[in-house]
Structure formats: C-alpha cells, structure tokens
Short mmCIF file of N, CA and C in Angstrom, two decimals:
data_model
loop_
_atom_site.label_atom_id
_atom_site.label_comp_id
_atom_site.label_asym_id
_atom_site.label_seq_id
_atom_site.Cartn_x
_atom_site.Cartn_y
_atom_site.Cartn_z
N MET A 18 -8.33 -27.27 1.52
CA MET A 18 -8.31 -27.73 0.19
C MET A 18 -9.42 -26.99 -0.53
N ILE A 19 -9.05 -26.54 -1.70
CA ILE A 19 -10.12 -25.80 -2.53
C ILE A 19 -10.50 -26.66 -3.63
N VAL A 20 -11.86 -26.77 -3.79
CA VAL A 20 -12.41 -27.67 -4.79
C VAL A 20 -13.44 -26.92 -5.60
N TYR A 21 -13.79 -27.44 -6.74
CA TYR A 21 -15.02 -26.96 -7.44
C TYR A 21 -16.21 -27.65 -6.83
N GLY A 22 -17.14 -26.90 -6.36
CA GLY A 22 -18.24 -27.56 -5.61
C GLY A 22 -19.52 -27.37 -6.34
N ASN A 23 -20.57 -28.08 -5.82
CA ASN A 23 -21.86 -27.94 -6.27
C ASN A 23 -22.65 -27.02 -5.32
N ARG A 24 -23.58 -26.36 -5.96
CA ARG A 24 -24.50 -25.50 -5.09
C ARG A 24 -25.44 -26.38 -4.30
N LYS A 25 -26.03 -25.77 -3.34
CA LYS A 25 -26.98 -26.62 -2.53
C LYS A 25 -28.20 -27.05 -3.35
N ASP A 26 -28.52 -26.32 -4.47
CA ASP A 26 -29.71 -26.71 -5.26
C ASP A 26 -29.28 -27.77 -6.34
N GLY A 27 -28.05 -28.18 -6.30
CA GLY A 27 -27.57 -29.24 -7.26
C GLY A 27 -26.94 -28.80 -8.49
N ARG A 28 -26.94 -27.48 -8.80
CA ARG A 28 -26.31 -26.98 -9.98
C ARG A 28 -24.79 -26.92 -9.74
N LYS A 29 -24.00 -26.90 -10.79
CA LYS A 29 -22.57 -26.80 -10.72
C LYS A 29 -22.22 -25.32 -10.41
N SER A 30 -21.22 -25.12 -9.58
CA SER A 30 -20.65 -23.76 -9.25
C SER A 30 -19.56 -23.48 -10.21
N HIS A 31 -19.61 -22.16 -10.67
CA HIS A 31 -18.43 -21.75 -11.56
C HIS A 31 -17.36 -21.10 -10.77
N THR A 32 -17.52 -20.98 -9.45
CA THR A 32 -16.48 -20.38 -8.69
C THR A 32 -15.78 -21.40 -7.75
N VAL A 33 -14.53 -21.01 -7.35
CA VAL A 33 -13.77 -21.85 -6.51
C VAL A 33 -14.27 -21.63 -5.04
N GLN A 34 -14.51 -22.68 -4.28
CA GLN A 34 -15.04 -22.49 -2.93
C GLN A 34 -14.46 -23.55 -2.05
N GLU A 35 -14.52 -23.22 -0.79
CA GLU A 35 -14.03 -24.24 0.25
C GLU A 35 -15.09 -25.31 0.42
N PRO A 36 -14.68 -26.59 0.58
CA PRO A 36 -15.69 -27.62 0.93
C PRO A 36 -16.34 -27.36 2.17
N TYR A 37 -17.65 -27.75 2.24
CA TYR A 37 -18.42 -27.46 3.50
C TYR A 37 -18.02 -28.53 4.53
N GLU A 38 -17.74 -28.09 5.73
CA GLU A 38 -17.49 -28.96 6.84
C GLU A 38 -18.41 -28.60 7.95
N PRO A 39 -19.23 -29.53 8.43
CA PRO A 39 -20.16 -29.19 9.47
C PRO A 39 -19.45 -28.79 10.78
N GLY A 40 -19.86 -27.74 11.46
CA GLY A 40 -19.28 -27.31 12.67
C GLY A 40 -17.97 -26.47 12.56
N ALA A 41 -17.49 -26.29 11.32
CA ALA A 41 -16.25 -25.57 11.07
C ALA A 41 -16.51 -24.06 11.29
N LYS A 42 -15.54 -23.41 11.93
CA LYS A 42 -15.73 -22.01 12.15
C LYS A 42 -15.21 -21.22 10.92
N PRO A 43 -16.02 -20.18 10.55
CA PRO A 43 -15.47 -19.37 9.32
C PRO A 43 -14.25 -18.57 9.77
N LYS A 44 -13.46 -18.37 8.72
CA LYS A 44 -12.21 -17.64 8.86
C LYS A 44 -12.57 -16.18 9.22
N PRO A 45 -11.89 -15.50 10.07
CA PRO A 45 -12.13 -14.09 10.34
C PRO A 45 -11.68 -13.33 9.14
N PRO A 46 -12.32 -12.11 8.80
CA PRO A 46 -11.95 -11.34 7.72
C PRO A 46 -10.54 -10.77 7.93
N MET A 47 -9.89 -10.51 6.80
CA MET A 47 -8.58 -9.98 6.90
C MET A 47 -8.62 -8.52 7.37
N LYS A 48 -7.74 -8.20 8.23
CA LYS A 48 -7.77 -6.77 8.79
C LYS A 48 -6.92 -5.88 7.84
N ARG A 49 -7.39 -4.73 7.62
CA ARG A 49 -6.66 -3.73 6.80
C ARG A 49 -5.53 -3.18 7.62
N MET A 50 -4.35 -3.08 7.08
CA MET A 50 -3.20 -2.56 7.76
C MET A 50 -3.35 -1.07 7.87
N PRO A 51 -2.95 -0.51 9.04
CA PRO A 51 -3.13 0.98 9.20
C PRO A 51 -2.13 1.78 8.31
N ARG A 52 -2.50 2.99 7.97
CA ARG A 52 -1.68 3.93 7.19
C ARG A 52 -1.27 5.01 8.22
N TRP A 53 -0.07 4.80 8.80
CA TRP A 53 0.41 5.71 9.75
C TRP A 53 0.54 7.20 9.18
N CYS A 54 0.14 8.16 9.86
CA CYS A 54 0.18 9.55 9.33
C CYS A 54 0.86 10.43 10.32
N LEU A 55 1.68 11.34 9.79
CA LEU A 55 2.40 12.35 10.62
C LEU A 55 1.83 13.73 10.42
N VAL A 56 1.43 14.40 11.55
CA VAL A 56 0.92 15.73 11.43
C VAL A 56 1.68 16.51 12.45
N ASP A 57 2.56 17.49 11.97
CA ASP A 57 3.31 18.30 12.90
C ASP A 57 4.24 17.44 13.77
N GLY A 58 4.80 16.39 13.11
CA GLY A 58 5.70 15.54 13.83
C GLY A 58 5.09 14.50 14.82
N LYS A 59 3.77 14.56 14.99
CA LYS A 59 3.06 13.57 15.85
C LYS A 59 2.54 12.47 15.02
N GLU A 60 2.80 11.21 15.41
CA GLU A 60 2.36 10.02 14.62
C GLU A 60 0.97 9.59 15.00
N TYR A 61 0.13 9.38 14.07
CA TYR A 61 -1.27 8.85 14.31
C TYR A 61 -1.31 7.48 13.63
N PRO A 62 -2.12 6.50 14.18
CA PRO A 62 -2.15 5.20 13.54
C PRO A 62 -2.98 5.13 12.23
N THR A 63 -3.85 6.11 12.07
CA THR A 63 -4.60 6.11 10.81
C THR A 63 -4.80 7.58 10.32
N ILE A 64 -5.10 7.73 9.01
CA ILE A 64 -5.41 9.01 8.46
C ILE A 64 -6.61 9.51 9.18
N THR A 65 -7.63 8.68 9.51
CA THR A 65 -8.85 9.14 10.11
C THR A 65 -8.61 9.71 11.45
N ALA A 66 -7.74 9.06 12.25
CA ALA A 66 -7.37 9.56 13.64
C ALA A 66 -6.60 10.91 13.50
N ALA A 67 -5.81 10.99 12.55
CA ALA A 67 -5.08 12.24 12.39
C ALA A 67 -6.01 13.45 11.97
N ALA A 68 -6.93 13.09 11.12
CA ALA A 68 -7.93 14.09 10.71
C ALA A 68 -8.82 14.54 11.86
N ARG A 69 -9.31 13.55 12.59
CA ARG A 69 -10.23 13.90 13.78
C ARG A 69 -9.39 14.80 14.75
N ALA A 70 -8.14 14.42 15.00
CA ALA A 70 -7.32 15.21 15.99
C ALA A 70 -7.19 16.72 15.54
N MET A 71 -7.11 16.88 14.23
CA MET A 71 -6.85 18.22 13.71
C MET A 71 -8.19 18.94 13.30
N GLY A 72 -9.30 18.26 13.45
CA GLY A 72 -10.55 18.89 13.14
C GLY A 72 -10.86 18.95 11.57
N TRP A 73 -10.23 18.08 10.87
CA TRP A 73 -10.38 18.00 9.43
C TRP A 73 -11.23 16.79 9.07
N SER A 74 -11.78 16.76 7.85
CA SER A 74 -12.48 15.56 7.37
C SER A 74 -11.44 14.54 6.86
N GLN A 75 -11.73 13.32 7.01
CA GLN A 75 -10.77 12.24 6.50
C GLN A 75 -10.57 12.31 5.04
N PRO A 76 -11.54 12.55 4.20
CA PRO A 76 -11.31 12.62 2.74
C PRO A 76 -10.37 13.75 2.34
N ARG A 77 -10.53 14.89 3.11
CA ARG A 77 -9.73 16.08 2.84
C ARG A 77 -8.24 15.86 3.04
N LEU A 78 -7.95 15.19 4.20
CA LEU A 78 -6.53 14.80 4.53
C LEU A 78 -5.95 13.76 3.59
N SER A 79 -6.85 12.75 3.30
CA SER A 79 -6.39 11.67 2.50
C SER A 79 -6.12 12.20 1.02
N LEU A 80 -6.96 13.13 0.57
CA LEU A 80 -6.74 13.65 -0.82
C LEU A 80 -5.47 14.53 -0.83
N ALA A 81 -5.21 15.30 0.27
CA ALA A 81 -4.03 16.17 0.32
C ALA A 81 -2.77 15.24 0.34
N LEU A 82 -2.79 14.14 1.01
CA LEU A 82 -1.66 13.18 1.01
C LEU A 82 -1.49 12.52 -0.36
N LYS A 83 -2.54 12.23 -1.01
CA LYS A 83 -2.49 11.56 -2.27
C LYS A 83 -1.92 12.51 -3.33
N ARG A 84 -2.26 13.72 -3.21
CA ARG A 84 -1.70 14.81 -4.13
C ARG A 84 -0.27 15.15 -3.82
N GLY A 85 0.31 14.67 -2.77
CA GLY A 85 1.63 14.91 -2.43
C GLY A 85 1.86 16.23 -1.65
N MET A 86 0.83 16.80 -1.11
CA MET A 86 0.91 18.09 -0.31
C MET A 86 1.64 17.76 0.91
N THR A 87 2.51 18.74 1.33
CA THR A 87 3.25 18.50 2.64
C THR A 87 2.76 19.47 3.68
N GLU A 88 1.82 20.37 3.35
CA GLU A 88 1.35 21.31 4.32
C GLU A 88 -0.20 21.51 4.02
N LEU A 89 -1.05 21.55 5.21
CA LEU A 89 -2.40 21.80 5.11
C LEU A 89 -2.78 22.69 6.28
N GLU A 90 -3.28 23.88 5.92
CA GLU A 90 -3.66 24.91 6.86
C GLU A 90 -2.54 25.23 7.84
N GLY A 91 -1.33 25.33 7.33
CA GLY A 91 -0.22 25.72 8.12
C GLY A 91 0.39 24.52 9.00
N HIS A 92 -0.13 23.34 8.83
CA HIS A 92 0.43 22.20 9.55
C HIS A 92 1.08 21.25 8.65
N SER A 93 2.26 20.70 8.93
CA SER A 93 2.96 19.75 8.12
C SER A 93 2.26 18.36 8.20
N ILE A 94 2.15 17.77 7.03
CA ILE A 94 1.48 16.46 6.94
C ILE A 94 2.34 15.59 6.13
N ALA A 95 2.29 14.29 6.35
CA ALA A 95 3.05 13.29 5.64
C ALA A 95 2.54 11.88 6.10
N LEU A 96 2.79 10.91 5.22
CA LEU A 96 2.63 9.50 5.64
C LEU A 96 3.96 9.07 6.20
N SER A 97 4.02 8.38 7.25
CA SER A 97 5.31 7.99 7.80
C SER A 97 6.00 6.85 7.00
N ASN A 98 7.30 6.65 7.13
CA ASN A 98 7.97 5.57 6.39
C ASN A 98 7.33 4.24 6.70
N LYS A 99 6.88 4.01 7.88
CA LYS A 99 6.21 2.86 8.31
C LYS A 99 4.93 2.65 7.39
N ALA A 100 4.30 3.69 7.16
CA ALA A 100 2.97 3.66 6.41
C ALA A 100 3.33 3.20 4.98
N SER A 101 4.30 3.75 4.35
CA SER A 101 4.58 3.37 2.98
C SER A 101 4.82 1.95 2.87
N PHE A 102 5.51 1.28 3.69
CA PHE A 102 5.77 -0.13 3.63
C PHE A 102 4.57 -0.97 3.92
N ILE A 103 3.81 -0.54 4.94
CA ILE A 103 2.66 -1.33 5.37
C ILE A 103 1.53 -1.21 4.29
N SER A 104 1.36 -0.04 3.73
CA SER A 104 0.25 0.11 2.83
C SER A 104 0.51 -0.31 1.44
N MET A 105 1.70 -0.68 1.07
CA MET A 105 2.07 -1.14 -0.26
C MET A 105 2.74 -2.58 -0.12
N PRO A 106 1.96 -3.58 0.18
CA PRO A 106 2.60 -4.87 0.30
C PRO A 106 3.24 -5.40 -0.97
N ASN A 107 2.73 -5.03 -2.18
CA ASN A 107 3.33 -5.42 -3.41
C ASN A 107 4.36 -4.53 -3.99
N SER A 108 4.86 -3.63 -3.17
CA SER A 108 5.83 -2.64 -3.61
C SER A 108 7.19 -3.29 -3.89
N SER A 109 8.00 -2.51 -4.58
CA SER A 109 9.33 -2.95 -4.88
C SER A 109 10.29 -1.97 -4.38
N PRO A 110 10.79 -2.10 -3.05
CA PRO A 110 11.60 -1.15 -2.43
C PRO A 110 12.97 -1.15 -3.10
N MET A 111 13.59 0.02 -3.20
CA MET A 111 14.90 0.24 -3.82
C MET A 111 15.66 1.46 -3.27
N VAL A 112 16.94 1.46 -3.42
CA VAL A 112 17.74 2.61 -3.03
C VAL A 112 18.35 3.12 -4.38
N ILE A 113 18.11 4.46 -4.67
CA ILE A 113 18.65 4.99 -5.89
C ILE A 113 19.41 6.29 -5.45
N GLY A 114 20.64 6.38 -5.73
CA GLY A 114 21.39 7.57 -5.34
C GLY A 114 21.37 7.79 -3.88
N GLY A 115 21.36 6.72 -3.12
CA GLY A 115 21.42 6.89 -1.55
C GLY A 115 20.02 7.20 -0.95
N VAL A 116 18.99 7.22 -1.71
CA VAL A 116 17.66 7.57 -1.21
C VAL A 116 16.74 6.30 -1.33
N LYS A 117 16.10 5.94 -0.19
CA LYS A 117 15.25 4.71 -0.20
C LYS A 117 13.85 5.17 -0.76
N TYR A 118 13.39 4.34 -1.75
CA TYR A 118 12.08 4.50 -2.30
C TYR A 118 11.32 3.21 -2.05
N TRP A 119 10.01 3.34 -1.77
CA TRP A 119 9.18 2.19 -1.45
C TRP A 119 8.55 1.55 -2.66
N SER A 120 8.49 2.26 -3.73
CA SER A 120 7.89 1.66 -4.95
C SER A 120 8.57 2.28 -6.24
N ILE A 121 8.33 1.57 -7.31
CA ILE A 121 8.88 2.00 -8.58
C ILE A 121 8.18 3.29 -8.96
N ALA A 122 6.91 3.46 -8.71
CA ALA A 122 6.17 4.75 -8.98
C ALA A 122 6.72 5.91 -8.23
N GLN A 123 7.00 5.70 -6.94
CA GLN A 123 7.59 6.79 -6.13
C GLN A 123 8.91 7.16 -6.65
N ALA A 124 9.80 6.23 -6.96
CA ALA A 124 11.12 6.50 -7.43
C ALA A 124 11.08 7.28 -8.78
N ALA A 125 10.16 6.87 -9.62
CA ALA A 125 10.00 7.53 -10.91
C ALA A 125 9.52 9.01 -10.74
N ARG A 126 8.55 9.22 -9.86
CA ARG A 126 8.15 10.59 -9.57
C ARG A 126 9.28 11.48 -9.04
N GLU A 127 10.00 10.93 -8.10
CA GLU A 127 11.02 11.76 -7.42
C GLU A 127 12.35 11.92 -8.11
N THR A 128 12.67 10.94 -8.98
CA THR A 128 13.96 11.06 -9.68
C THR A 128 13.88 11.55 -11.09
N GLY A 129 12.65 11.41 -11.72
CA GLY A 129 12.42 11.83 -13.06
C GLY A 129 12.77 10.76 -14.07
N ILE A 130 13.15 9.56 -13.56
CA ILE A 130 13.43 8.40 -14.46
C ILE A 130 12.10 7.82 -14.72
N THR A 131 11.83 7.32 -15.89
CA THR A 131 10.50 6.70 -16.28
C THR A 131 10.37 5.41 -15.58
N LYS A 132 9.09 4.98 -15.28
CA LYS A 132 8.81 3.64 -14.70
C LYS A 132 9.36 2.57 -15.45
N GLY A 133 9.20 2.68 -16.83
CA GLY A 133 9.69 1.59 -17.77
C GLY A 133 11.14 1.41 -17.57
N LYS A 134 11.90 2.44 -17.55
CA LYS A 134 13.44 2.35 -17.35
C LYS A 134 13.80 1.65 -16.02
N LEU A 135 13.00 2.08 -14.96
CA LEU A 135 13.24 1.43 -13.62
C LEU A 135 12.87 -0.02 -13.58
N CYS A 136 11.72 -0.38 -14.25
CA CYS A 136 11.29 -1.78 -14.25
C CYS A 136 12.34 -2.61 -15.13
N SER A 137 12.82 -2.13 -16.15
CA SER A 137 13.76 -2.85 -16.99
C SER A 137 15.10 -3.01 -16.20
N ALA A 138 15.57 -1.97 -15.60
CA ALA A 138 16.80 -1.96 -14.83
C ALA A 138 16.72 -2.95 -13.71
N ARG A 139 15.57 -3.04 -13.04
CA ARG A 139 15.36 -3.96 -11.88
C ARG A 139 15.41 -5.41 -12.41
N ARG A 140 14.71 -5.64 -13.57
CA ARG A 140 14.67 -6.97 -14.19
C ARG A 140 15.99 -7.50 -14.53
N ARG A 141 16.84 -6.52 -15.10
CA ARG A 141 18.22 -6.84 -15.49
C ARG A 141 19.17 -6.94 -14.29
N GLY A 142 18.80 -6.38 -13.25
CA GLY A 142 19.68 -6.25 -12.02
C GLY A 142 20.72 -5.26 -12.13
N ASP A 143 20.53 -4.14 -12.92
CA ASP A 143 21.54 -3.18 -13.16
C ASP A 143 21.92 -2.45 -11.84
N LYS A 144 23.22 -2.13 -11.74
CA LYS A 144 23.78 -1.54 -10.48
C LYS A 144 23.76 0.01 -10.62
N GLU A 145 23.26 0.55 -11.80
CA GLU A 145 23.20 1.99 -11.99
C GLU A 145 21.98 2.30 -12.91
N VAL A 146 21.31 3.35 -12.53
CA VAL A 146 20.08 3.77 -13.25
C VAL A 146 20.17 5.27 -13.36
N GLY A 147 20.12 5.76 -14.61
CA GLY A 147 20.10 7.21 -14.86
C GLY A 147 21.31 7.88 -14.27
N GLY A 148 22.44 7.14 -14.26
CA GLY A 148 23.70 7.80 -13.79
C GLY A 148 23.79 7.75 -12.26
N MET A 149 22.88 7.13 -11.57
CA MET A 149 22.92 7.03 -10.07
C MET A 149 23.02 5.57 -9.72
N PRO A 150 23.79 5.34 -8.71
CA PRO A 150 23.88 3.93 -8.16
C PRO A 150 22.51 3.44 -7.68
N ALA A 151 22.25 2.18 -7.93
CA ALA A 151 20.89 1.56 -7.57
C ALA A 151 21.15 0.32 -6.78
N VAL A 152 20.34 0.03 -5.79
CA VAL A 152 20.33 -1.17 -5.08
C VAL A 152 18.88 -1.65 -4.95
N TRP A 153 18.59 -2.83 -5.43
CA TRP A 153 17.21 -3.34 -5.45
C TRP A 153 17.02 -4.25 -4.21
N LEU A 154 16.02 -3.94 -3.44
CA LEU A 154 15.87 -4.63 -2.08
C LEU A 154 14.86 -5.70 -2.30
#
C-alpha cells in the first residue's frame, strides 16, 4: 500500500512512499534487461561483452549501433531481434508490407512514412499505411 507519509522529524512528506514496517526486507533493485548484440553472426548477451571480445570500447560499439552502422572495422554488427524487443518494453510492434518493426520510430525510419501518420493509422486501426498492408501487434 502506498501512502503519503510523515518524515521521521515530523514534517509532512511531499513524495509518495511505502509505509515503514519493522523487519521488512527492502525490495531488490530492478535488473536492467540485456541488449543482445550480434558481431559477425555471434551473439553476445550485452554490448559491453561484444565490445570486449572484439577489443573495442563499449561507447564506440554502442554509438555505432545507435547511428545505425552495420559494419565496424570490417566486422558486421547489429542488435539482435531479441534485443529490440527486450530493450524497448514500451514499443509498439507492427508489420508493414510484410516486414516486422519493433517501434513506430523504426518503421518511420525504414519505410519513409512519418511517425505522425503511423501513430494516427495505429489509433484508427487502419489495415493499410502508405499503400502497404499493415498489421498492428
């Protein structure tokens, strides 16, 4: 149960907090989901692990992936499909023209249809977007 509580010094708290229960164990912190990374077809559980295996720095590989690069120093790089789903829990998966996209932003980048048109089409439940068949997952 979440309540508005008082601070230990007696002043009112402006934040929502859990009530104090003596002897209660604190909740463990939420674990961050891994971003699976593919380098030359081999799958690594994190971008850091892939960077270490190839002798690169983690920021360098991460930035290359964010920029959409598919090759780095002659090695093919990519986030696996598993990673796209895991790393974007608030995404809106869809199939447009027979291709699965994990988010509206990704679909907009790769199809050339604006994000606004995709959002509107999804809200309306349209079966076609930009002349291509669409399935909202």
